C-alpha cells in the first residue's frame, strides 16, 4: 500500500511506500509485506499498522521506514482492518477468523482475543477519548465493546 503524508491513505497492494504530498518524494517502508487491506496511523503519527491478506498485522516505524513488530494475526486468514486507540497504547485488528484481537503496542503483548461472530469482520474503530471499540462485519451487526482488558484474554 501507499501511505501519503498528511494522513491521506492511498491503496496499492505492494510495496509499502511513504509519499510526501508536498514534494512528491517517496521512500519504501522496508520489510515483509503481502497485499495490504487496511492501514492506520498511530495518534502521534510515528507508527503505521497494516492488516494484510496473509493474516499478518504489522506495526511500522515511520521514522525508521521498517517493520517494528509483527503481531500474531488471524492465523492464515486475511486480516481486514486495524485501528490504534486514542492514546496510541493499544492496537486492534479484525479479519476473516471472526475475532477481535488487541495488543499493547509498547510491550507487544496480546491483551484481548475475542470471538465476535461466526462471520468475517471487516471494520474496527476506537471511540475518541474512551476505551470503547466498534466492530462490524459480514453478519451486518455493529458490535460495541465497552472495555478491552487482559481479563477478556482466554
mmCIF file of C-alpha atoms in Angstrom:
data_model
loop_
_atom_site.group_PDB
_atom_site.id
_atom_site.type_symbol
_atom_site.label_atom_id
_atom_site.label_comp_id
_atom_site.label_asym_id
_atom_site.label_seq_id
_atom_site.Cartn_x
_atom_site.Cartn_y
_atom_site.Cartn_z
ATOM 1 C CA UNK A 1 0.000 0.000 0.000
ATOM 2 C CA UNK A 2 0.998 3.591 -0.383
ATOM 3 C CA UNK A 3 0.816 5.877 2.623
ATOM 4 C CA UNK A 4 0.572 9.590 1.954
ATOM 5 C CA UNK A 5 1.799 12.218 4.395
ATOM 6 C CA UNK A 6 -0.950 14.441 5.808
ATOM 7 C CA UNK A 7 -2.711 11.190 6.800
ATOM 8 C CA UNK A 8 -4.447 10.502 3.491
ATOM 9 C CA UNK A 9 -4.228 6.755 2.787
ATOM 10 C CA UNK A 10 -3.976 5.652 -0.838
ATOM 11 C CA UNK A 11 -4.282 1.945 -1.650
ATOM 12 C CA UNK A 12 -1.937 -0.040 -3.850
ATOM 13 C CA UNK A 13 -1.099 -3.631 -2.846
ATOM 14 C CA UNK A 14 2.733 -3.507 -2.924
ATOM 15 C CA UNK A 15 5.204 -2.193 -1.875
ATOM 16 C CA UNK A 16 4.595 -0.128 1.280
ATOM 17 C CA UNK A 17 5.719 3.398 0.343
ATOM 18 C CA UNK A 18 5.981 6.695 2.211
ATOM 19 C CA UNK A 19 4.858 9.516 -0.086
ATOM 20 C CA UNK A 20 5.301 13.227 0.708
ATOM 21 C CA UNK A 21 2.305 15.116 -0.730
ATOM 22 C CA UNK A 22 4.107 18.494 -0.593
ATOM 23 C CA UNK A 23 7.241 17.484 -2.506
ATOM 24 C CA UNK A 24 6.047 14.304 -4.246
ATOM 25 C CA UNK A 25 9.006 12.468 -2.721
ATOM 26 C CA UNK A 26 8.596 8.918 -1.508
ATOM 27 C CA UNK A 27 10.503 6.069 0.045
ATOM 28 C CA UNK A 28 9.741 2.397 0.501
ATOM 29 C CA UNK A 29 8.990 1.186 4.015
ATOM 30 C CA UNK A 30 11.264 -1.860 4.197
ATOM 31 C CA UNK A 31 10.030 -5.198 5.426
ATOM 32 C CA UNK A 32 7.907 -8.185 4.555
ATOM 33 C CA UNK A 33 4.550 -7.443 3.027
ATOM 34 C CA UNK A 34 1.661 -9.079 1.241
ATOM 35 C CA UNK A 35 -1.465 -7.416 -0.102
ATOM 36 C CA UNK A 36 -2.428 -4.753 2.452
ATOM 37 C CA UNK A 37 -6.171 -4.349 3.039
ATOM 38 C CA UNK A 38 -6.129 -1.536 5.604
ATOM 39 C CA UNK A 39 -3.645 0.735 7.293
ATOM 40 C CA UNK A 40 -3.838 3.160 10.177
ATOM 41 C CA UNK A 41 -1.596 5.850 11.671
ATOM 42 C CA UNK A 42 -0.971 5.916 15.406
ATOM 43 C CA UNK A 43 -2.296 9.125 17.018
ATOM 44 C CA UNK A 44 1.220 10.625 17.174
ATOM 45 C CA UNK A 45 1.906 9.717 13.520
ATOM 46 C CA UNK A 46 5.093 7.806 14.380
ATOM 47 C CA UNK A 47 3.738 4.345 13.620
ATOM 48 C CA UNK A 48 1.610 2.696 10.964
ATOM 49 C CA UNK A 49 -0.320 -0.539 11.429
ATOM 50 C CA UNK A 50 -1.248 -2.738 8.474
ATOM 51 C CA UNK A 51 -3.725 -5.598 8.037
ATOM 52 C CA UNK A 52 -2.717 -7.996 5.283
ATOM 53 C CA UNK A 53 -4.046 -10.761 3.080
ATOM 54 C CA UNK A 54 -1.587 -13.243 4.589
ATOM 55 C CA UNK A 55 -3.189 -12.721 8.026
ATOM 56 C CA UNK A 56 -0.354 -10.654 9.446
ATOM 57 C CA UNK A 57 -0.775 -7.493 11.479
ATOM 58 C CA UNK A 58 2.359 -5.361 11.306
ATOM 59 C CA UNK A 59 3.409 -2.193 13.061
ATOM 60 C CA UNK A 60 5.808 0.002 11.091
ATOM 61 C CA UNK A 61 8.084 2.775 12.315
ATOM 62 C CA UNK A 62 7.544 5.779 10.045
ATOM 63 C CA UNK A 63 10.871 7.337 11.057
ATOM 64 C CA UNK A 64 12.950 4.185 10.541
ATOM 65 C CA UNK A 65 10.948 3.100 7.495
ATOM 66 C CA UNK A 66 10.719 -0.557 8.532
ATOM 67 C CA UNK A 67 8.597 -3.117 10.369
ATOM 68 C CA UNK A 68 8.881 -2.631 14.111
ATOM 69 C CA UNK A 69 6.858 -5.710 15.082
ATOM 70 C CA UNK A 70 4.680 -8.413 13.519
ATOM 71 C CA UNK A 71 1.799 -9.421 15.774
ATOM 72 C CA UNK A 72 0.152 -12.818 15.719
ATOM 73 C CA UNK A 73 -2.552 -12.125 13.195
ATOM 74 C CA UNK A 74 -5.532 -14.070 12.016
ATOM 75 C CA UNK A 75 -3.868 -17.478 11.670
ATOM 76 C CA UNK A 76 -3.509 -17.658 7.869
ATOM 77 C CA UNK A 77 -6.861 -15.966 7.265
ATOM 78 C CA UNK A 78 -6.849 -12.389 5.910
ATOM 79 C CA UNK A 79 -6.645 -9.557 8.437
ATOM 80 C CA UNK A 80 -9.044 -6.889 7.154
ATOM 81 C CA UNK A 81 -8.755 -3.874 9.470
ATOM 82 C CA UNK A 82 -6.584 -2.287 12.160
ATOM 83 C CA UNK A 83 -7.002 0.691 14.495
ATOM 84 C CA UNK A 84 -4.978 2.398 17.220
ATOM 85 C CA UNK A 85 -6.617 3.540 20.438
ATOM 86 C CA UNK A 86 -6.725 7.288 21.065
ATOM 87 C CA UNK A 87 -3.774 7.104 23.472
ATOM 88 C CA UNK A 88 -1.792 5.011 20.965
ATOM 89 C CA UNK A 89 -1.200 2.244 23.535
ATOM 90 C CA UNK A 90 -3.485 -0.397 22.023
ATOM 91 C CA UNK A 91 -3.736 -1.808 18.514
ATOM 92 C CA UNK A 92 -6.907 -3.670 17.497
ATOM 93 C CA UNK A 93 -7.310 -5.943 14.475
ATOM 94 C CA UNK A 94 -10.112 -7.964 12.891
ATOM 95 C CA UNK A 95 -10.294 -10.355 9.991
ATOM 96 C CA UNK A 96 -11.629 -13.470 8.374
ATOM 97 C CA UNK A 97 -11.271 -15.573 11.541
ATOM 98 C CA UNK A 98 -14.184 -13.773 13.307
ATOM 99 C CA UNK A 99 -12.014 -12.477 16.151
ATOM 100 C CA UNK A 100 -11.138 -9.097 17.653
ATOM 101 C CA UNK A 101 -7.559 -9.004 18.915
ATOM 102 C CA UNK A 102 -5.993 -6.153 20.889
ATOM 103 C CA UNK A 103 -2.310 -5.754 21.705
ATOM 104 C CA UNK A 104 -0.316 -3.454 23.950
ATOM 105 C CA UNK A 105 1.972 -1.807 21.399
ATOM 106 C CA UNK A 106 4.785 -0.947 23.824
ATOM 107 C CA UNK A 107 5.159 -4.485 25.181
ATOM 108 C CA UNK A 108 3.868 -6.258 22.016
ATOM 109 C CA UNK A 109 1.595 -8.232 24.357
ATOM 110 C CA UNK A 110 -1.803 -9.670 23.458
ATOM 111 C CA UNK A 111 -4.346 -8.044 25.798
ATOM 112 C CA UNK A 112 -7.587 -9.414 24.411
ATOM 113 C CA UNK A 113 -8.707 -12.083 21.969
ATOM 114 C CA UNK A 114 -12.471 -12.414 21.472
ATOM 115 C CA UNK A 115 -14.541 -14.404 19.024
ATOM 116 C CA UNK A 116 -17.247 -11.935 17.989
ATOM 117 C CA UNK A 117 -19.359 -13.823 15.461
ATOM 118 C CA UNK A 118 -19.298 -16.779 13.071
ATOM 119 C CA UNK A 119 -18.638 -14.490 10.061
ATOM 120 C CA UNK A 120 -15.743 -12.324 8.838
ATOM 121 C CA UNK A 121 -15.114 -8.957 10.492
ATOM 122 C CA UNK A 122 -14.255 -6.039 8.191
ATOM 123 C CA UNK A 123 -14.084 -2.901 10.349
ATOM 124 C CA UNK A 124 -12.724 -1.810 13.722
ATOM 125 C CA UNK A 125 -12.586 1.648 15.327
ATOM 126 C CA UNK A 126 -11.903 3.117 18.766
ATOM 127 C CA UNK A 127 -14.175 5.776 20.266
ATOM 128 C CA UNK A 128 -12.270 9.065 20.718
ATOM 129 C CA UNK A 129 -11.155 9.519 24.326
ATOM 130 C CA UNK A 130 -12.877 6.341 25.537
ATOM 131 C CA UNK A 131 -11.959 2.652 25.790
ATOM 132 C CA UNK A 132 -14.892 1.605 23.580
ATOM 133 C CA UNK A 133 -14.405 -0.253 20.307
ATOM 134 C CA UNK A 134 -16.761 -0.700 17.356
ATOM 135 C CA UNK A 135 -16.500 -3.866 15.264
ATOM 136 C CA UNK A 136 -18.560 -4.696 12.177
ATOM 137 C CA UNK A 137 -18.581 -7.398 9.573
ATOM 138 C CA UNK A 138 -20.286 -9.779 7.243
ATOM 139 C CA UNK A 139 -23.191 -10.542 9.590
ATOM 140 C CA UNK A 140 -24.479 -6.950 9.292
ATOM 141 C CA UNK A 141 -24.156 -6.247 13.015
ATOM 142 C CA UNK A 142 -22.143 -3.419 14.580
ATOM 143 C CA UNK A 143 -20.722 -4.574 17.915
ATOM 144 C CA UNK A 144 -19.912 -2.041 20.647
ATOM 145 C CA UNK A 145 -17.337 -3.415 23.065
ATOM 146 C CA UNK A 146 -17.438 -1.434 26.288
ATOM 147 C CA UNK A 147 -13.921 -2.195 27.502
ATOM 148 C CA UNK A 148 -10.925 -4.218 26.393
ATOM 149 C CA UNK A 149 -8.669 -5.607 29.107
ATOM 150 C CA UNK A 150 -6.483 -8.562 29.941
ATOM 151 C CA UNK A 151 -9.426 -10.289 31.634
ATOM 152 C CA UNK A 152 -11.006 -10.975 28.243
ATOM 153 C CA UNK A 153 -7.981 -12.983 27.099
ATOM 154 C CA UNK A 154 -8.746 -16.708 27.317
#
